[in-house]
Short mmCIF file of C-alpha atoms in Angstrom, two decimals:
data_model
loop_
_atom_site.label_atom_id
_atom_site.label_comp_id
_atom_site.label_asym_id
_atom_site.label_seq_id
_atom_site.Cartn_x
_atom_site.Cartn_y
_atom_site.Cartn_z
CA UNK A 1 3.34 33.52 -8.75
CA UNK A 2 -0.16 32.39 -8.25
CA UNK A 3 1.00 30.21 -5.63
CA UNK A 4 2.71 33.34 -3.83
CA UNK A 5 -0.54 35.38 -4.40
CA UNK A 6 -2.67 32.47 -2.20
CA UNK A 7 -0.50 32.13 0.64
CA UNK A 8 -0.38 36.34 0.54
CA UNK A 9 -4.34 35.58 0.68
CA UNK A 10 -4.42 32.88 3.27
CA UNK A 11 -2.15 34.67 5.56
CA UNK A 12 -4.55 37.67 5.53
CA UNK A 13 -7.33 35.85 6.18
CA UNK A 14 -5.30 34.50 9.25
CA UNK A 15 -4.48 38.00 10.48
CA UNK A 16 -7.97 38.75 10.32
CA UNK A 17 -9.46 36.08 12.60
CA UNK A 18 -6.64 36.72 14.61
CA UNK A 19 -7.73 40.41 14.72
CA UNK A 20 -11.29 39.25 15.26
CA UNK A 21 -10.45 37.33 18.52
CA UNK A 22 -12.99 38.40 21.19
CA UNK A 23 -11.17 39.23 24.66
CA UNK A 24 -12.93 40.78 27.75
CA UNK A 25 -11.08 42.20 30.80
CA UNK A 26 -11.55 40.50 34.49
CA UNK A 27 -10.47 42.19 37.23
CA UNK A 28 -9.96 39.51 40.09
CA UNK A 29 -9.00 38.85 43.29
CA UNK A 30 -4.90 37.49 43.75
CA UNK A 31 -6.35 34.58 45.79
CA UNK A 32 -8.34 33.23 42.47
CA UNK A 33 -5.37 33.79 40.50
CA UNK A 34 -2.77 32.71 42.50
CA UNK A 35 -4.50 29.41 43.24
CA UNK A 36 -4.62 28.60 39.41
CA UNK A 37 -8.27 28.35 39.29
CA UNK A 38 -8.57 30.85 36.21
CA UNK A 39 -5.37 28.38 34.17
CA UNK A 40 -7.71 25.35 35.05
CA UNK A 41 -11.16 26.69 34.04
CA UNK A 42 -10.82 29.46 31.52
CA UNK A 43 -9.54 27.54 28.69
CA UNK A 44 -12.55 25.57 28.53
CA UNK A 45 -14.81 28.80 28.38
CA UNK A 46 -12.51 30.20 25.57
CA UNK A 47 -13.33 26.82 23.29
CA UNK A 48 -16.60 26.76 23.90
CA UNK A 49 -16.90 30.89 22.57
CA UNK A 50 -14.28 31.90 21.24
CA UNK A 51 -13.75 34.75 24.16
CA UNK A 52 -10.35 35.18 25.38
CA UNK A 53 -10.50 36.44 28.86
CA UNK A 54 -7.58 39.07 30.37
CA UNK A 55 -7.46 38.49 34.16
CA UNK A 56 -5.91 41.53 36.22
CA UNK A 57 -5.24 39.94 39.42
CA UNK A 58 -5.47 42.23 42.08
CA UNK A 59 -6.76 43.10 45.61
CA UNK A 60 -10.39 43.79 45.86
CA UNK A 61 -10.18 47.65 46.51
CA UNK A 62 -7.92 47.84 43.20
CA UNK A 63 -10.21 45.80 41.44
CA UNK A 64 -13.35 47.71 42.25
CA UNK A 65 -11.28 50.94 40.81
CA UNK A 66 -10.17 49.19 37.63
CA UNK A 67 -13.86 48.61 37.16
CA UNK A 68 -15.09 52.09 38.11
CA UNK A 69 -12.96 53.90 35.58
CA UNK A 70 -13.83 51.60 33.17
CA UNK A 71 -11.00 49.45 32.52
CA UNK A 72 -12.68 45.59 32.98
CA UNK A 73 -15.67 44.03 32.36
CA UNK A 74 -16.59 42.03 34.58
CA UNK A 75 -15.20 41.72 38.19
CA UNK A 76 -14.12 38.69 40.48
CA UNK A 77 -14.03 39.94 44.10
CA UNK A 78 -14.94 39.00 47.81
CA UNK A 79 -15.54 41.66 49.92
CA UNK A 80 -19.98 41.68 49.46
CA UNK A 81 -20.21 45.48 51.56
CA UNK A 82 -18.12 46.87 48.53
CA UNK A 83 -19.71 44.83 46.01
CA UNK A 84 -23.44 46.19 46.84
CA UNK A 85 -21.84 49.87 47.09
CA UNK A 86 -19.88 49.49 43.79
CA UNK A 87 -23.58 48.43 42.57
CA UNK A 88 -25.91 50.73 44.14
CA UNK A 89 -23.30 53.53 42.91
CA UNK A 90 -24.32 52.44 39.21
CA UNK A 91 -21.10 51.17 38.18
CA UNK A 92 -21.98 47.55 38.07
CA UNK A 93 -24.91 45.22 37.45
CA UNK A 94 -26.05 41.56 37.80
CA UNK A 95 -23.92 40.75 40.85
CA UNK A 96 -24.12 36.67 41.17
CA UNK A 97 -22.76 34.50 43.92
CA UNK A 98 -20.39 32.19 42.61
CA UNK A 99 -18.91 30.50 45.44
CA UNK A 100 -16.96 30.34 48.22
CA UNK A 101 -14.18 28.75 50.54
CA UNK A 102 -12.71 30.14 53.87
CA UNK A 103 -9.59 32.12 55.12
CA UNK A 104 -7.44 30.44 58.05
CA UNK A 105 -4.79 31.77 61.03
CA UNK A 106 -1.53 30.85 59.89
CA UNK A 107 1.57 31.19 62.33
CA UNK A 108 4.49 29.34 63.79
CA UNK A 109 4.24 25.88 63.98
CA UNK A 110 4.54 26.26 68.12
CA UNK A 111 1.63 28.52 68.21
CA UNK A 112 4.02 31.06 70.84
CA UNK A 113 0.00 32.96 71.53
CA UNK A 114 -1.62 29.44 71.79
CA UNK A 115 -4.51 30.49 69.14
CA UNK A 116 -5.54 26.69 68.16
CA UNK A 117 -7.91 26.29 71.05
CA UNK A 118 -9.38 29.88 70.42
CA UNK A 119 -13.37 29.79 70.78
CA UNK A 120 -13.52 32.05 67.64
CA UNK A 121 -11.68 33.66 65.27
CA UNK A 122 -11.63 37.19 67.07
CA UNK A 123 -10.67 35.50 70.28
CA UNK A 124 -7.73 34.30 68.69
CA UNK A 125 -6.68 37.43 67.39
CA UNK A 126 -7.01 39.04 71.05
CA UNK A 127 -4.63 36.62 71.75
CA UNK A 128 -2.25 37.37 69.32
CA UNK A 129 -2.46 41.11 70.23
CA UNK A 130 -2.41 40.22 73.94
CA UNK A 131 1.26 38.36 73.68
CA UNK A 132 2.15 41.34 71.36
CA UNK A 133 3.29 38.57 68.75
CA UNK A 134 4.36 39.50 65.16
CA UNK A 135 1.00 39.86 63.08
CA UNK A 136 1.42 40.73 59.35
CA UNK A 137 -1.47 42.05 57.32
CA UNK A 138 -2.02 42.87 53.80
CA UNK A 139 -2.59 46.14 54.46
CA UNK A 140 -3.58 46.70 50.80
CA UNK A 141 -7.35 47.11 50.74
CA UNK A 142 -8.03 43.79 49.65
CA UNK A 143 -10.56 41.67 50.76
CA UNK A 144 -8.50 39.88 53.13
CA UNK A 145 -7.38 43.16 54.37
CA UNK A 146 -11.00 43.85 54.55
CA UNK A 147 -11.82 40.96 56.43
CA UNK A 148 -9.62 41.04 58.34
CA UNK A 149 -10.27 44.72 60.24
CA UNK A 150 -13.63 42.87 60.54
CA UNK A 151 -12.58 40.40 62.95
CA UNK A 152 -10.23 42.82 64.85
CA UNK A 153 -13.65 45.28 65.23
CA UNK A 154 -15.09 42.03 66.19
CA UNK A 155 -12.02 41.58 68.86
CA UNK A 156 -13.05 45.47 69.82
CA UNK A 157 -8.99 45.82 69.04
CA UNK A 158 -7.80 48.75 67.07
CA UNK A 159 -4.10 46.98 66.26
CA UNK A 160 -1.53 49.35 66.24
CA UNK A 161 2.68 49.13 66.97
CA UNK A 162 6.05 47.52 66.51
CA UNK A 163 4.11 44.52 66.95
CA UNK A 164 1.19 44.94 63.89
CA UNK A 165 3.06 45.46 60.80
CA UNK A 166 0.89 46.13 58.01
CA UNK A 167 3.06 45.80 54.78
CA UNK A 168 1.21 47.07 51.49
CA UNK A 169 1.11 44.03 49.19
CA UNK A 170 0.16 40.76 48.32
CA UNK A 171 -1.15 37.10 49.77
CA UNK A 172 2.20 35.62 48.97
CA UNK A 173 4.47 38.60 50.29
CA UNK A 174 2.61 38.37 53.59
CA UNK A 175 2.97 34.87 53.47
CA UNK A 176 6.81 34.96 52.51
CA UNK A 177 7.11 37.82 55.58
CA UNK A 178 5.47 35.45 58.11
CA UNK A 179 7.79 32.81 57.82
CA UNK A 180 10.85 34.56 57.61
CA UNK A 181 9.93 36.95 60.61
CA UNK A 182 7.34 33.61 62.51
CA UNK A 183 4.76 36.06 62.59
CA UNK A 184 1.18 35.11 62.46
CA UNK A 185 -0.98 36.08 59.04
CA UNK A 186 -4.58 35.69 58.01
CA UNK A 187 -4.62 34.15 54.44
CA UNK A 188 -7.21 32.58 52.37
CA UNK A 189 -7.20 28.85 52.52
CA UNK A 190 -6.42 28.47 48.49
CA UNK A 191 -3.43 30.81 48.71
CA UNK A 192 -2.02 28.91 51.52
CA UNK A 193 -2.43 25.17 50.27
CA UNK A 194 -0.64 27.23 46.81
CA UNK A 195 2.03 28.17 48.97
CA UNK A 196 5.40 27.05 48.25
CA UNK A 197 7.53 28.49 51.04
CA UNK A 198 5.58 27.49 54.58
CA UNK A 199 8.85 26.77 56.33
CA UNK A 200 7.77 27.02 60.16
CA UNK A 201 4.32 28.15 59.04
CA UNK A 202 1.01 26.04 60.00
CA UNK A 203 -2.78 26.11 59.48
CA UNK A 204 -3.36 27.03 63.34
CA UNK A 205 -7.28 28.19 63.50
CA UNK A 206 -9.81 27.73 61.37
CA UNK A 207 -13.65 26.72 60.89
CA UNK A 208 -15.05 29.59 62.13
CA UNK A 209 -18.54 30.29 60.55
CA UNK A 210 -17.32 34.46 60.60
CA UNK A 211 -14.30 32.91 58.34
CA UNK A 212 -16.21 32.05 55.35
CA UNK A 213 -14.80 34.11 52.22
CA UNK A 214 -17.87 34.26 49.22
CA UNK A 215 -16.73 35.51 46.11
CA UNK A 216 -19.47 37.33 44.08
CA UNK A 217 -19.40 38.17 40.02
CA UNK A 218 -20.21 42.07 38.82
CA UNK A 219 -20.34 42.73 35.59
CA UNK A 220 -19.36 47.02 34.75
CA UNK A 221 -22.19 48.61 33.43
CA UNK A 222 -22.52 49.54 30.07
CA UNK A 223 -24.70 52.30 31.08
CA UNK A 224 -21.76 53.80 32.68
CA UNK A 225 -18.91 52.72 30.61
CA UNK A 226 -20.49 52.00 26.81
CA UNK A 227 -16.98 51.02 25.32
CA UNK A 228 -17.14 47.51 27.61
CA UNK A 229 -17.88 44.32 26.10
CA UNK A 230 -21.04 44.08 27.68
CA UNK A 231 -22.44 40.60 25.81
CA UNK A 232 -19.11 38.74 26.28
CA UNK A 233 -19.02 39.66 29.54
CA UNK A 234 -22.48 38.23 30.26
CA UNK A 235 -21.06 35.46 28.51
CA UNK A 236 -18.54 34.45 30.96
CA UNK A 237 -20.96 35.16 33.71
CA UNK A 238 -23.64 32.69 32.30
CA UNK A 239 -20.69 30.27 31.67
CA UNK A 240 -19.25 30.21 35.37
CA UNK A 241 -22.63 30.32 36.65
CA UNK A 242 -23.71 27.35 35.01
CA UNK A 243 -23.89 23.60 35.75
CA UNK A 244 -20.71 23.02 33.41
CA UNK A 245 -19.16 26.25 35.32
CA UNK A 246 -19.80 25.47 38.47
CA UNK A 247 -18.45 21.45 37.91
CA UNK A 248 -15.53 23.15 36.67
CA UNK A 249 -15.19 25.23 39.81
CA UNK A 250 -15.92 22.36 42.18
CA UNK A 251 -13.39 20.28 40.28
CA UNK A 252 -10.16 22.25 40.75
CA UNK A 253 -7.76 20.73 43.24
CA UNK A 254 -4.54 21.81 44.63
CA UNK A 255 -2.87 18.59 46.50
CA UNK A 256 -5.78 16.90 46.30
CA UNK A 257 -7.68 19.99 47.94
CA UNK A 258 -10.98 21.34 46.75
CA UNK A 259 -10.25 24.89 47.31
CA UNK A 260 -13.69 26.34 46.30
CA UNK A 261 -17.18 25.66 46.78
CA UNK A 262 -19.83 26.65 43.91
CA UNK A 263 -23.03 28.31 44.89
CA UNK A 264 -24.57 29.20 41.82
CA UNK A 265 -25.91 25.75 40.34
CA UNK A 266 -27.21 22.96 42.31
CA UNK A 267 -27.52 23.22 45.93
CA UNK A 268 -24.03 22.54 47.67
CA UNK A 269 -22.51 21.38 50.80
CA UNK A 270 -23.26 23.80 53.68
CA UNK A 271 -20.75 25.60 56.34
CA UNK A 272 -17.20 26.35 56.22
CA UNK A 273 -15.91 24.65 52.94
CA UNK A 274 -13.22 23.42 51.64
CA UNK A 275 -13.90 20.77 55.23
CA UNK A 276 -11.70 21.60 57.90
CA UNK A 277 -8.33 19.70 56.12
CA UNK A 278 -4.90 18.54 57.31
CA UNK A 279 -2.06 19.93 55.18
#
């Protein structure tokens, strides 16, 4: 019996540290997720405090929502116009760079609007409206959606017909559309070395300086939203943000690919990074 009555006591006290376990809410980009960055990193922020972090991977726009109404604390997202709004509106605070990499023009391997020798990255999207080729975008109001209106305003192109289809979801659906349809996509350079299906997809331009892709941190502001968990939220912030953080960043590889470059430590390399690669 007494035996009975310290297992009955042991298996409480379990329950209750299980109960106890910290977790915080990130709402992030897809590209971060998708990539596995959060799998490779996270783990070793959860053993060094004991935090458990929730990541809601989803585009930028969606993510800035979650946060406004309250539902994360902290935020993961590229798109820096929407991250100094979302600030100067009051619903976040301590916005950090945390580091960077690059989107790329993917298309059909025979490059049908001849976009590889493109002086920039607007020029080649001229082109690709020119020929009246296949382009699929996001269309989702994530930052690659974001980014890329950018460089058609840059093109002074407002895209519009049978030949712009703008589908309403994800990296990897646009991706998966692309090379079923040969259409030509603008992806971030993580998601696309992740990609599984490329078929008679390639890389086709890249490197240009108005093709970097910073991602900055937010945390939601307590001041605003009292219920988040404002101090373990600030923890993971100070954690990425650090030298260990920021190794940890710097250290994740896909196929031997560094797909992001930290900002927040030590100085880094400069320009486009990950370097201009061969997949």
């Amino acid at each position: 019996m007494r035996h009975l009555r310290w297992i009955l006591v042991a298996w409480l006290c379990a329950s209750a540290a299980v109960g106890q376990e910290k977790t915080i809410t990130l709402a992030s980009t897809t590209s971060t997720q998708n990539s596995g960055l959060y799998a490779a990193i996270l783990p070793a922020f959860q053993a060094a405090t004991g935090i458990h972090v929730n990541v809601v991977a989803v585009g930028t726009g969606q993510a800035l929502r979650i946060a406004q109404n309250g539902d994360a604390d902290v935020l993961i997202v590229h798109h820096r116009p929407s991250e100094d709004a979302f600030v100067a509106a009051g619903y976040g605070i301590d916005r950090r760079d945390l580091m960077y990499n690059d989107f790329v023009i993917i298309g059909p391997s025979d490059d049908p609007a001849s976009i590889r020798n493109a002086p920039n990255a607007a020029a080649a999207l001229a082109r690709i409206a020119a020929e009246r080729w296949l382009f699929i975008s996001r269309g989702d109001d994530s930052g690659t959606h974001k980014r890329e209106r950018e460089l058609w305003t840059l093109a002074a192109l407002q895209p519009s017909g049978a030949w712009y289809r703008e589908i309403g979801a994800g990296m990897g659906a646009a991706l998966n559309m692309a090379a079923v349809t040969d259409a030509y996509t603008l992806a971030d350079r993580g998601t696309w070395l992740s990609f599984g299906n490329k078929r008679g997809l390639a890389r086709l331009f890249s490197g240009d300086p108005t093709l970097r892709n910073p991602y900055g941190m937010i945390r939601v502001n307590p001041a605003r939203h009292p219920h988040v968990a404002a101090d373990d939220a600030k923890a993971l912030a100070d954690w990425l943000t650090s030298d260990t953080g920021q190794r940890a960043i710097a250290a994740f590889r896909v196929n031997e690919h560094q797909l992001f470059c930290p900002v927040a430590a030590a100085p880094r390399a400069t320009g486009i990074c990950p370097p201009d690669q061969v997949e």
